[in-house]
PDB file of C-alpha atoms in Angstrom:
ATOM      1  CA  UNK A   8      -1.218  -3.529  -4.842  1.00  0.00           C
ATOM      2  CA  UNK A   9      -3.643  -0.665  -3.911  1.00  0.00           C
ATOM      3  CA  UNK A  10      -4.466  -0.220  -0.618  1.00  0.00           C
ATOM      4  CA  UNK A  11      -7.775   2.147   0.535  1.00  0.00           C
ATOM      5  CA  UNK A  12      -5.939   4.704   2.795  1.00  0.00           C
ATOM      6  CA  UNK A  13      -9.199   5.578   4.535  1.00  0.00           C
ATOM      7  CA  UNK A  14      -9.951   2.417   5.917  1.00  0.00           C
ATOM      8  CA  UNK A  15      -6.475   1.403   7.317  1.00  0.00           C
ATOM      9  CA  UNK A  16      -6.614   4.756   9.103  1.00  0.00           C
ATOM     10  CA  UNK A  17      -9.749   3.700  10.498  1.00  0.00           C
ATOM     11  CA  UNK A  18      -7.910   0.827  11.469  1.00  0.00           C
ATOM     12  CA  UNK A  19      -5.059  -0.179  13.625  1.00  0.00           C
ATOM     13  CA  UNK A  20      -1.962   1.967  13.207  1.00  0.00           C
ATOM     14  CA  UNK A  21       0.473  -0.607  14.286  1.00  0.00           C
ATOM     15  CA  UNK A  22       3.592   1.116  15.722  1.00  0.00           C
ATOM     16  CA  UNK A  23       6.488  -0.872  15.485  1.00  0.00           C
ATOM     17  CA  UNK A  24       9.643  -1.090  18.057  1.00  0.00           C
ATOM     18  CA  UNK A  25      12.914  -0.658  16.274  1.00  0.00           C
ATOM     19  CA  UNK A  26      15.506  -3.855  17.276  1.00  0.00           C
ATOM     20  CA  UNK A  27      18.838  -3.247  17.344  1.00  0.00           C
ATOM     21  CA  UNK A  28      21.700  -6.368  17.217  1.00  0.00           C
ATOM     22  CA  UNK A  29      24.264  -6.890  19.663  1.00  0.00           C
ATOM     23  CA  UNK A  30      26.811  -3.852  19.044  1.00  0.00           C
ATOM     24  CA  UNK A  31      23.702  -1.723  19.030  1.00  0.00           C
ATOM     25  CA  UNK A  32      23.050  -1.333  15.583  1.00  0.00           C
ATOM     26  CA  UNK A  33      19.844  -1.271  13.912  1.00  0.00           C
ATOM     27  CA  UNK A  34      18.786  -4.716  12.996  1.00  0.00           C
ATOM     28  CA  UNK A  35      15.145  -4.367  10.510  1.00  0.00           C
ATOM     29  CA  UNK A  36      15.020  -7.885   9.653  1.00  0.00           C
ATOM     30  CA  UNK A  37      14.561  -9.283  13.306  1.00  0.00           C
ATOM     31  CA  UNK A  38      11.051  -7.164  12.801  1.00  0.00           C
ATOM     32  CA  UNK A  39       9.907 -10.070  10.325  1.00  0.00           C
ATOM     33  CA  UNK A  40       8.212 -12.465  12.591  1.00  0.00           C
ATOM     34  CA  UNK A  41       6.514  -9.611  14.448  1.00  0.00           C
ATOM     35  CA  UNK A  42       5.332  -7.894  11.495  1.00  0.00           C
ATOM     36  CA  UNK A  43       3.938 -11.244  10.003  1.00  0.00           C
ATOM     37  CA  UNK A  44       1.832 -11.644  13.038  1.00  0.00           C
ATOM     38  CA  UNK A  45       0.694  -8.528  13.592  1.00  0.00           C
ATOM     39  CA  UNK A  46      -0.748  -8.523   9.483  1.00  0.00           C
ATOM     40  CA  UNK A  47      -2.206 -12.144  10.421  1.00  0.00           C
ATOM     41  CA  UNK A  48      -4.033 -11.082  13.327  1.00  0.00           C
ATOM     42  CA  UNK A  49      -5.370  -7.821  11.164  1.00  0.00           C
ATOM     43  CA  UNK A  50      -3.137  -5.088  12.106  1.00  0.00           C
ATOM     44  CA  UNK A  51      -4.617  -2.885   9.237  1.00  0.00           C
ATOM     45  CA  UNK A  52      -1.631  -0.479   8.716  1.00  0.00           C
ATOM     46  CA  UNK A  53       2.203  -0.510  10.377  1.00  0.00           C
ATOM     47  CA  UNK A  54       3.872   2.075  11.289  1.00  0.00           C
ATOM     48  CA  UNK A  55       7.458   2.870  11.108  1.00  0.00           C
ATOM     49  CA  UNK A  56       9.286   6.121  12.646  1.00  0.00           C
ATOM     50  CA  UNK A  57       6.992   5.911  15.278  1.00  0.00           C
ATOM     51  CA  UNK A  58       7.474   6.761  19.443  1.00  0.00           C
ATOM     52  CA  UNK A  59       7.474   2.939  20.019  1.00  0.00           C
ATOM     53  CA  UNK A  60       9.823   2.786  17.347  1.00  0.00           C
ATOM     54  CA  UNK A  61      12.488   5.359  19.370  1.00  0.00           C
ATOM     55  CA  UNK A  62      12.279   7.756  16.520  1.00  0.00           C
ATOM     56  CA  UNK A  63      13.941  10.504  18.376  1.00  0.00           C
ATOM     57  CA  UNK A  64      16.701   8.122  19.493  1.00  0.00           C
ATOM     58  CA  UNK A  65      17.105   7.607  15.828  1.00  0.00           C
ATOM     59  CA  UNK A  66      19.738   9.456  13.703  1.00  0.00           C
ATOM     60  CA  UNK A  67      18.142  10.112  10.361  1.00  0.00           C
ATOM     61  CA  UNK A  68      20.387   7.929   8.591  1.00  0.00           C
ATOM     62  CA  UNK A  69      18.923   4.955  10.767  1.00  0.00           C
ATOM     63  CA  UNK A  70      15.382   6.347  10.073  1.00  0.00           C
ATOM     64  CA  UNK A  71      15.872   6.756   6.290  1.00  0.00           C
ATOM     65  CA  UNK A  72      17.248   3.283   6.515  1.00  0.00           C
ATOM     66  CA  UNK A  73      14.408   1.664   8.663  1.00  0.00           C
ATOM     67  CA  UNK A  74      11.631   2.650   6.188  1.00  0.00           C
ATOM     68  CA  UNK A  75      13.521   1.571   3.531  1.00  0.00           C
ATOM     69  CA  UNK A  76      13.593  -1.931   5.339  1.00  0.00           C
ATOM     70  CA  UNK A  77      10.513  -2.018   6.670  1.00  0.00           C
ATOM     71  CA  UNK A  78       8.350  -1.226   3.169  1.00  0.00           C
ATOM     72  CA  UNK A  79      11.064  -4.298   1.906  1.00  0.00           C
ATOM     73  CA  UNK A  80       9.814  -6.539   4.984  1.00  0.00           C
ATOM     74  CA  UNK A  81       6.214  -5.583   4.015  1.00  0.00           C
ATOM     75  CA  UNK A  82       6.090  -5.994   0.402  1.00  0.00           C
ATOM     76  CA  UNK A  83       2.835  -4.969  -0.114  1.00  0.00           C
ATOM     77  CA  UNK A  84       1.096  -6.443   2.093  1.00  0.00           C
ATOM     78  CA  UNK A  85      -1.006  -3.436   3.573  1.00  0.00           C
ATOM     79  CA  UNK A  86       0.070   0.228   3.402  1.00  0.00           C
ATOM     80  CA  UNK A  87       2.772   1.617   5.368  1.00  0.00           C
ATOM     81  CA  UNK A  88       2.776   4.812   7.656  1.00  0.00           C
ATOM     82  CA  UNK A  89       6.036   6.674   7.957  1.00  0.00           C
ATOM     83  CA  UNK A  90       7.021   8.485  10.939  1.00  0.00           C
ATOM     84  CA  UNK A  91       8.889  11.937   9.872  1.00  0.00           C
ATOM     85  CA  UNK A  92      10.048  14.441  11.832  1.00  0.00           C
ATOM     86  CA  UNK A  93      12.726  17.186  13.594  1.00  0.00           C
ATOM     87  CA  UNK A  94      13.911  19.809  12.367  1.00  0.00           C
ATOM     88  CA  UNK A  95      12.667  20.963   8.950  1.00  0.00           C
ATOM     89  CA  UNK A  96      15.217  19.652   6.441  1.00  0.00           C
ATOM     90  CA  UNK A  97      15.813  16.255   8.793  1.00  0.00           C
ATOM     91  CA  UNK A  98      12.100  16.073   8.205  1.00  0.00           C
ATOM     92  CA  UNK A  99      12.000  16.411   4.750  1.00  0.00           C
ATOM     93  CA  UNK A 100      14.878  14.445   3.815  1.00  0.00           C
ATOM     94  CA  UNK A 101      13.041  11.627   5.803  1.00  0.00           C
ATOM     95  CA  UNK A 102       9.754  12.552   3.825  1.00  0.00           C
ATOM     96  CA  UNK A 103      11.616  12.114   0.497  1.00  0.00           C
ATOM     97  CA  UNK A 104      13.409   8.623   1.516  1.00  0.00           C
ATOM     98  CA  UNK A 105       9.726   7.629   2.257  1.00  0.00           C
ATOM     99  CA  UNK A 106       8.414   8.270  -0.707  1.00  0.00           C
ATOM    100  CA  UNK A 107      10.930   6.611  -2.568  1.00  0.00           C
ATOM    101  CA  UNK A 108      10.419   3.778  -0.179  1.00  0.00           C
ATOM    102  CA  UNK A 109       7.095   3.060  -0.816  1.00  0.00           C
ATOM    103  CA  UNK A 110       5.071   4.715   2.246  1.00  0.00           C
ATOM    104  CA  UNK A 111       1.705   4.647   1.548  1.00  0.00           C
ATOM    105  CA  UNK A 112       0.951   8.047   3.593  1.00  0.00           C
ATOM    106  CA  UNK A 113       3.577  10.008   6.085  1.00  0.00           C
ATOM    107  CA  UNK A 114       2.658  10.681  10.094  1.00  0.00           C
ATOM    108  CA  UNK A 115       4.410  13.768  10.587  1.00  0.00           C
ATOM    109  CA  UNK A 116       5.335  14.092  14.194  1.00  0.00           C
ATOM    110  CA  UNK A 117       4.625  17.576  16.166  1.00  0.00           C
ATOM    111  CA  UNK A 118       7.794  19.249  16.662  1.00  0.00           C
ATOM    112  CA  UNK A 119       9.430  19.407  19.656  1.00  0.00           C
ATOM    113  CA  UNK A 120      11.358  22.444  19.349  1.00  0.00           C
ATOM    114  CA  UNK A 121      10.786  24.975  22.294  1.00  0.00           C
ATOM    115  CA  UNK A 122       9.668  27.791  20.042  1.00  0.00           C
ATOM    116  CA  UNK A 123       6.983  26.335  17.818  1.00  0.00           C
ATOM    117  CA  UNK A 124       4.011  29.311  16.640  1.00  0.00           C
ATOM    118  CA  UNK A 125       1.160  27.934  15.134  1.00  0.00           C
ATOM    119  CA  UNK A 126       1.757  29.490  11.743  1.00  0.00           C
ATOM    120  CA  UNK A 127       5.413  28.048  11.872  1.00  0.00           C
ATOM    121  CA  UNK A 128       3.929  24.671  12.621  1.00  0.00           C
ATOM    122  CA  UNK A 129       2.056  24.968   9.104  1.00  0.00           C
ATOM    123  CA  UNK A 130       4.892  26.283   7.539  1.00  0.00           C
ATOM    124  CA  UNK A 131       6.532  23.149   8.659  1.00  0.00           C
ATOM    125  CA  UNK A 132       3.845  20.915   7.339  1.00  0.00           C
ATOM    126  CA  UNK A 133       3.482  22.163   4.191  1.00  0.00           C
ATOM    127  CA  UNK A 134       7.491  22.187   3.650  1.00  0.00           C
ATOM    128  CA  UNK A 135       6.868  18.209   4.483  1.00  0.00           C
ATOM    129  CA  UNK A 136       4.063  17.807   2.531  1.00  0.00           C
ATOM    130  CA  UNK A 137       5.878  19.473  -0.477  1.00  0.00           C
ATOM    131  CA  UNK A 138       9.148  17.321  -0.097  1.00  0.00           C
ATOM    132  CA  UNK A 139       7.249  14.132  -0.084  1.00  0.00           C
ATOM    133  CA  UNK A 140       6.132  14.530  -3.676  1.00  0.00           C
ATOM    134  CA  UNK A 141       1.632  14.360  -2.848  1.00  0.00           C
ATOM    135  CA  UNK A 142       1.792  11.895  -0.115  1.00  0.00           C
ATOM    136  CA  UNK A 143      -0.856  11.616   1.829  1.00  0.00           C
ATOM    137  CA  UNK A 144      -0.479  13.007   5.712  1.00  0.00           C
ATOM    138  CA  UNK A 145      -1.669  12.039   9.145  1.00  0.00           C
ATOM    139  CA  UNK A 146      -0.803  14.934  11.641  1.00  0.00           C
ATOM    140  CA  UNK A 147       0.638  13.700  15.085  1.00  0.00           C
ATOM    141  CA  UNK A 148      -1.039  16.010  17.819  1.00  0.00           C
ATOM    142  CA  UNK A 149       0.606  15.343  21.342  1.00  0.00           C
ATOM    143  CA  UNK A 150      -0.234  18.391  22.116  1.00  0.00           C
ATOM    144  CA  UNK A 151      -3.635  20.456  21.479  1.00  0.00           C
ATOM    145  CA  UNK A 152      -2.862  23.769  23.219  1.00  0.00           C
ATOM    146  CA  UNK A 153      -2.916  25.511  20.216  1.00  0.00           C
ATOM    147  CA  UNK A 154      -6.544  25.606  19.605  1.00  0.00           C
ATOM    148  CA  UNK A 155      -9.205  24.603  17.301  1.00  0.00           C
ATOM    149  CA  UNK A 156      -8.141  27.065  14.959  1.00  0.00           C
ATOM    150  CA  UNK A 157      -4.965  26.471  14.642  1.00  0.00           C
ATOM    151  CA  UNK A 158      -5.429  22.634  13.912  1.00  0.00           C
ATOM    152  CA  UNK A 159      -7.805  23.807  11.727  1.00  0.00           C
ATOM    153  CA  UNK A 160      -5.676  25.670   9.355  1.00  0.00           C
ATOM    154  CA  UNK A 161      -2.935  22.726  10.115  1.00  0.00           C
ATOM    155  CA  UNK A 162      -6.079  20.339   8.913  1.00  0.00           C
ATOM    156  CA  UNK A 163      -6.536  22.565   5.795  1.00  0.00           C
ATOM    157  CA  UNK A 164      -3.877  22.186   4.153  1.00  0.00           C
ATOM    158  CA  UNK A 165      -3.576  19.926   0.482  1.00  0.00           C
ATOM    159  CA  UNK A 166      -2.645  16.268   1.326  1.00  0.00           C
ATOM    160  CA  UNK A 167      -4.018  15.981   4.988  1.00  0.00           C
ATOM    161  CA  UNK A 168      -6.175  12.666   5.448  1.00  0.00           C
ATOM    162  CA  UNK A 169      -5.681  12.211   8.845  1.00  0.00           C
ATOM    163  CA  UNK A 170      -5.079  13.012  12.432  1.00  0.00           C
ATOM    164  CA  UNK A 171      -3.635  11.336  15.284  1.00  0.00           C
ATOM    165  CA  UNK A 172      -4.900  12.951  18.217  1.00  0.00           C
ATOM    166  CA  UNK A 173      -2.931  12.079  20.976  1.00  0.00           C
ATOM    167  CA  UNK A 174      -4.443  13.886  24.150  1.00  0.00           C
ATOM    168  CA  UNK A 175      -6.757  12.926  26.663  1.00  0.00           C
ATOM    169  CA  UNK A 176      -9.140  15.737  25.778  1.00  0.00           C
ATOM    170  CA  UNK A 177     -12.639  14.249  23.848  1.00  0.00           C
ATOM    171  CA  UNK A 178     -14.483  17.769  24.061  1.00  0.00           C
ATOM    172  CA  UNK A 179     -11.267  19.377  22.407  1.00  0.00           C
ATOM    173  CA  UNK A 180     -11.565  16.401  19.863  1.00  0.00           C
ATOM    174  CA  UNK A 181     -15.202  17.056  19.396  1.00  0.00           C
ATOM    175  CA  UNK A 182     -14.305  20.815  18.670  1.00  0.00           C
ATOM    176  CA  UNK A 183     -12.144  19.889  16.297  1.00  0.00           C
ATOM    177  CA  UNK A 184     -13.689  17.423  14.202  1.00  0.00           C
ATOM    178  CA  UNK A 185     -16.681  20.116  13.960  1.00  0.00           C
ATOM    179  CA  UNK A 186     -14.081  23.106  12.345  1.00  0.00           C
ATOM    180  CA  UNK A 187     -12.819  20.105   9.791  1.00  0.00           C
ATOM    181  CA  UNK A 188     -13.204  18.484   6.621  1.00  0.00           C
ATOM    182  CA  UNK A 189     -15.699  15.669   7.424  1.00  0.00           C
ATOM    183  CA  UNK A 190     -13.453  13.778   5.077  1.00  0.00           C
ATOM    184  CA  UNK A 191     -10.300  13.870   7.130  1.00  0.00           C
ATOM    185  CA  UNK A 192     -10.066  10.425   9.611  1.00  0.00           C
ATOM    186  CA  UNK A 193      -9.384  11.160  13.483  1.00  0.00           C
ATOM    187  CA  UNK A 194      -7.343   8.319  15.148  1.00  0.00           C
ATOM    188  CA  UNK A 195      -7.263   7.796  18.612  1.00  0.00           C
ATOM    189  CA  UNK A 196      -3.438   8.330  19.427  1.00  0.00           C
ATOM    190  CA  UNK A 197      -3.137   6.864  22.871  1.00  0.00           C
ATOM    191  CA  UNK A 198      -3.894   3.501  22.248  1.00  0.00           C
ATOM    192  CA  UNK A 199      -6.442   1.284  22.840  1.00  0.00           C
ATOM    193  CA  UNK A 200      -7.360   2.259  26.273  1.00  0.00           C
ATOM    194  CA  UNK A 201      -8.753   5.486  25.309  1.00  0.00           C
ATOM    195  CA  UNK A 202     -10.175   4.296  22.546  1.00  0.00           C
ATOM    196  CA  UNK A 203     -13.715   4.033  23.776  1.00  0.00           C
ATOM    197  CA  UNK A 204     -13.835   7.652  24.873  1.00  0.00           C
ATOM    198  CA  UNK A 205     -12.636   9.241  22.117  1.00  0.00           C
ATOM    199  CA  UNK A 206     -14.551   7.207  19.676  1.00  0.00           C
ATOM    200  CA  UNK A 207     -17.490   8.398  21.346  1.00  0.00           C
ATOM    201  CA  UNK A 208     -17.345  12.044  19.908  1.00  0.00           C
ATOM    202  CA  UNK A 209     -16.368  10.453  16.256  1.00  0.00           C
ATOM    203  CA  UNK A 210     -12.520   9.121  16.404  1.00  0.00           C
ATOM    204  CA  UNK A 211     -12.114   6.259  14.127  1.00  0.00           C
ATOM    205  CA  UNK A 212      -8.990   3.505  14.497  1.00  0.00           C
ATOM    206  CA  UNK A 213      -6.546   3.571  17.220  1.00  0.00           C
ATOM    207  CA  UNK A 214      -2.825   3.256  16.971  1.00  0.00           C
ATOM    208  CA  UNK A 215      -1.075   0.565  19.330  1.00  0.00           C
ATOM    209  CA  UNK A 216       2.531  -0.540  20.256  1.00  0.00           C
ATOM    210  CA  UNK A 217       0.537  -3.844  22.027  1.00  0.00           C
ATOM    211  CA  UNK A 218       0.890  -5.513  18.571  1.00  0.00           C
ATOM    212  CA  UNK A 219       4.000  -6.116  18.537  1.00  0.00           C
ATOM    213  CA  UNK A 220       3.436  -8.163  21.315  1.00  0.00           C
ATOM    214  CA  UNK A 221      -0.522  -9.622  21.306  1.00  0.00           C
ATOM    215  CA  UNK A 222      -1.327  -8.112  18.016  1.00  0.00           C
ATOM    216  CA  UNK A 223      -4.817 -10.782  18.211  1.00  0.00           C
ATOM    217  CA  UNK A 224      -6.101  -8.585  21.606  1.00  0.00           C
ATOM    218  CA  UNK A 225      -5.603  -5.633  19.324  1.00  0.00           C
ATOM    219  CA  UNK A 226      -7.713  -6.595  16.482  1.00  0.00           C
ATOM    220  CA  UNK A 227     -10.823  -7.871  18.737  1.00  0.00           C
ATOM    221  CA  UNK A 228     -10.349  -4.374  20.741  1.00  0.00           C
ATOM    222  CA  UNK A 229     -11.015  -3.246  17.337  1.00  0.00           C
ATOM    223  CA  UNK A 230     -13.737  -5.258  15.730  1.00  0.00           C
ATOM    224  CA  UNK A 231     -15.496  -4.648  18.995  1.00  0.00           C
ATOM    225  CA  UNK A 232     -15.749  -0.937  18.666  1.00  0.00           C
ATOM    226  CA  UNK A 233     -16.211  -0.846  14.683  1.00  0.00           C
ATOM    227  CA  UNK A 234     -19.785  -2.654  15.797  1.00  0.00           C
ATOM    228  CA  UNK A 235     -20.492  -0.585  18.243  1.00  0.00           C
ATOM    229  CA  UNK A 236     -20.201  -2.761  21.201  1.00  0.00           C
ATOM    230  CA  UNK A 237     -18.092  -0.858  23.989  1.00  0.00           C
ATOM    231  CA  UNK A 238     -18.628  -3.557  26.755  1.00  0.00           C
ATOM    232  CA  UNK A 239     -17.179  -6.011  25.196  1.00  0.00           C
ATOM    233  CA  UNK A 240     -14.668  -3.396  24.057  1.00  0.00           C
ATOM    234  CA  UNK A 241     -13.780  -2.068  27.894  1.00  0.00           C
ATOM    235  CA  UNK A 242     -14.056  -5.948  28.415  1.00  0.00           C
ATOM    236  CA  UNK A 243     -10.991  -6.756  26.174  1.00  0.00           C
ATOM    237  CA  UNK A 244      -9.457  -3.672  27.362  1.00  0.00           C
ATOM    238  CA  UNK A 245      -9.443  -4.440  31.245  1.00  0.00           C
ATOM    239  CA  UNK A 246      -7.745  -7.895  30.135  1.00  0.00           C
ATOM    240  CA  UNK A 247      -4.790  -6.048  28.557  1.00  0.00           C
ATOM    241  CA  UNK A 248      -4.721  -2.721  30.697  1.00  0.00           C
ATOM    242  CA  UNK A 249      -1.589  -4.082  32.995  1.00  0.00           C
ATOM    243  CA  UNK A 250       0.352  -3.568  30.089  1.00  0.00           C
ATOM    244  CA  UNK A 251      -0.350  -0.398  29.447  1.00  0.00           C
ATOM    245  CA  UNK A 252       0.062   0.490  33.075  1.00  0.00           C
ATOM    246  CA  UNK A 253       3.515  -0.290  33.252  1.00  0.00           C
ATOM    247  CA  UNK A 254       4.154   1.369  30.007  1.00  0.00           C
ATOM    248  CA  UNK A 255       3.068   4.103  31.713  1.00  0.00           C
ATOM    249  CA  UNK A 256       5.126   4.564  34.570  1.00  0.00           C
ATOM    250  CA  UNK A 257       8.715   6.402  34.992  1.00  0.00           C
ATOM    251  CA  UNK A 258       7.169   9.646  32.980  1.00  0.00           C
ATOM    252  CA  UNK A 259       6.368   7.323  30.260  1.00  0.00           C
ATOM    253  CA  UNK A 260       9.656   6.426  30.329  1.00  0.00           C
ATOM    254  CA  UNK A 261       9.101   2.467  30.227  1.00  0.00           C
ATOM    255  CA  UNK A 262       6.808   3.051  27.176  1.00  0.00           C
ATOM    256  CA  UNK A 263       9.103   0.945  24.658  1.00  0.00           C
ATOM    257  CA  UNK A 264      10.744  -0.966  27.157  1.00  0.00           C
ATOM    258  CA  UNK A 265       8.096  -3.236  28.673  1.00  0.00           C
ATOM    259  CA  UNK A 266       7.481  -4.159  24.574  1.00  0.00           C
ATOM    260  CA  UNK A 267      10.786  -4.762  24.479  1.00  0.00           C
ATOM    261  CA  UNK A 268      11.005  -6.852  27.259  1.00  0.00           C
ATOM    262  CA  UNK A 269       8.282  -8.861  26.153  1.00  0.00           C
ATOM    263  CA  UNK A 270       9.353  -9.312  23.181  1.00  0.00           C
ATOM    264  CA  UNK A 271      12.355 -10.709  24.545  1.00  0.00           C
ATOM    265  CA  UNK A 272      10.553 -13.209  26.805  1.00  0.00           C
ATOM    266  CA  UNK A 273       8.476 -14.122  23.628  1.00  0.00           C
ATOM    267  CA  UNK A 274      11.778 -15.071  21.816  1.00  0.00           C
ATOM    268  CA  UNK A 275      12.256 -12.102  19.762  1.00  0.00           C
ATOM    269  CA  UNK A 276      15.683 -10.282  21.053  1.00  0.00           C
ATOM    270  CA  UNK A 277      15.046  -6.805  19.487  1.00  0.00           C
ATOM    271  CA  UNK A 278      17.671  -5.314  22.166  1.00  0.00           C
ATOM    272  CA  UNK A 279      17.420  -2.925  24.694  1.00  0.00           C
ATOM    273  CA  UNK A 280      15.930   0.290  24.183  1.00  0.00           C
ATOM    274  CA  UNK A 281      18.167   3.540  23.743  1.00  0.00           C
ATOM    275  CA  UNK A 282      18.827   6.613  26.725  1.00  0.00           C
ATOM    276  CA  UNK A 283      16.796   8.351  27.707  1.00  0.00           C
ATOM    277  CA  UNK A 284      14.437   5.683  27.518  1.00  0.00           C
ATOM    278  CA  UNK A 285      14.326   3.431  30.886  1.00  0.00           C
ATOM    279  CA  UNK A 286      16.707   0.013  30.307  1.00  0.00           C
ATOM    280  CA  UNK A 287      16.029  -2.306  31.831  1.00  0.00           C
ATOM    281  CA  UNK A 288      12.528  -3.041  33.524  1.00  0.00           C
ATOM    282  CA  UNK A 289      13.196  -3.295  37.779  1.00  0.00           C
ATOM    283  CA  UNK A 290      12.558  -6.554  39.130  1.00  0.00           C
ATOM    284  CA  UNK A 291       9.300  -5.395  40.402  1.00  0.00           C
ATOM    285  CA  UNK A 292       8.228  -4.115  36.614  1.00  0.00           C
ATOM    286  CA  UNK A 293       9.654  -7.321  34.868  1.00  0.00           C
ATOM    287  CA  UNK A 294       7.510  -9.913  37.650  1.00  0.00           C
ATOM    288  CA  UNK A 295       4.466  -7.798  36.676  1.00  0.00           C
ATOM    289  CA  UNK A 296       5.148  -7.950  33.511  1.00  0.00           C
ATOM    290  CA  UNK A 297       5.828 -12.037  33.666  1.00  0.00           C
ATOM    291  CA  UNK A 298       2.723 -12.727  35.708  1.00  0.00           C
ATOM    292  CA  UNK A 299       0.624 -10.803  32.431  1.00  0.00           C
ATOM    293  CA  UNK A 300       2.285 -12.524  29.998  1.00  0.00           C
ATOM    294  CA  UNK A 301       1.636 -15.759  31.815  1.00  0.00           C
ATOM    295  CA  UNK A 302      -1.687 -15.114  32.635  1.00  0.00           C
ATOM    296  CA  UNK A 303      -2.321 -14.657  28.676  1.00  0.00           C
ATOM    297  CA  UNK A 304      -0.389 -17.261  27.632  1.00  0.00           C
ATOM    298  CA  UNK A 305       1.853 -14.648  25.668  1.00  0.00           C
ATOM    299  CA  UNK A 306       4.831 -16.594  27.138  1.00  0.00           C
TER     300      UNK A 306
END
């Protein structure tokens, strides 16, 4: 069925974790319990190939293979995003698989490689927009040092609907949003804790790892700020934050981990997470993480 693209970016972009069995091996279907939650709560749009999903621990096999899955697991249901990304023709193999797939609209990750140029960086895009076949993109900025022109001409090109602006900069975002199509949807990137900031100069939606986990928390964090009410927004917010703290710590490195874990502790083994990611929690991490997920029943 038909899905309106500009609403579920307004939405929740739910990134999923990838689970792997016991030898280590990707295993998609032990997402099908989480993913039915998350679209009962109101998750508006999942995301596969995502950070929370260990793309880059990924080969592209496993990636090609996990959105192939995942659209499977969906059926439907609401549109899917589809991480792509790394080099150039990793990137738009991945683009094509997604297509074929299913993917509603691709998220194409900001490459990593030490020698990116602006103009190379649109190069890029456009060689990923091309490959998959008039997809629709969201741009994943991590990093905004390249200035509002740059992610202007990035913003100009055919296909882009969206950007997920993953910085802690609001005036940048501001600047930004002013140099750009008013049609194209900016979604906050670093989850809901900064939502209320950078919805303030005009970012719509939010994307979120917590939903694999307390998908409900996610969606009231959400109806809270499409009304307009941002105490009851930094209210929900507080009452989830200890999550995101521990996420947080080690460089980031425990991002995926602590979902992991409590996914684990929830009943859903999805494995451990790959090096260079942090496996597992320390005792002090996992008995913060226990006393949250007791204090919100998650357990």
């Amino acid at each position: 069925m038909p899905h309106d693209l500009d609403t579920a970016l307004a939405g929740i972009s739910g990134i999923l974790v990838t689970p792997y069995d016991d030898a280590g091996e990707i295993a998609p279907a032990r997402l099908a319990p989480i993913l039915d939650r998350a679209l009962a709560a109101g998750v508006h749009m999942p995301v596969v190939n995502g950070n929370t999903g260990e793309f880059y621990a990924l080969t592209t096999d496993e990636a090609c293979t996990m959105v192939r899955e995942v659209a499977a697991l969906l059926d439907g249901r609401a549109p899917l995003l589809a991480g792509v990304g790394r080099g150039v023709r990793d990137a738009c193999r991945l683009a094509r698989a997604s297509a074929e797939a299913g993917a509603a609209a691709l998220m194409i990750h900001q490459p990593p490689d030490p020698f990116v140029s602006p103009r190379g960086t649109v190069d890029y895009v456009k060689a990923v927009i091309d490959a998959g076949g008039g997809l629709p993109v969201m741009l994943y900025l991590r990093n905004d040092a390249m200035g509002t022109q740059a992610i202007a001409d990035l913003c100009a090109l055919p296909g882009v609907k969206g950007v997920k602006w993953a910085t802690p900069n609001p005036l940048k975002l501001a600047a930004a949003i002013d140099a750009c199509d008013p049609g194209i949807t900016w979604v906050c990137g670093l989850a809901e804790i900064w939502a209320p900031p950078l919805y303030a100069v005009g970012a719509r939606g939010f994307t979120s790892g917590l939903i694999n986990v307390w998908p409900e928390r996610s969606a009231a964090i959400h109806a809270a700020l499409a009304r307009g009410d941002y105490t009851q927004a930094n209210h929900l917010i507080a009452g989830m934050r200890p999550f995101e703290e521990i996420r947080a710590e080690e460089m980031n490195g425990t991002n995926v981990t602590v979902v992991k874990a409590a996914l684990l502790t929830q009943g859903h083994d999805c494995g451990p997470t790959r090096p260079p990611s942090a496996w597992p929690l320390t005792d002090a991490q996992q008995a913060r993480l226990d006393g949250f997920l007791a204090a919100n029943e998650l357990a």
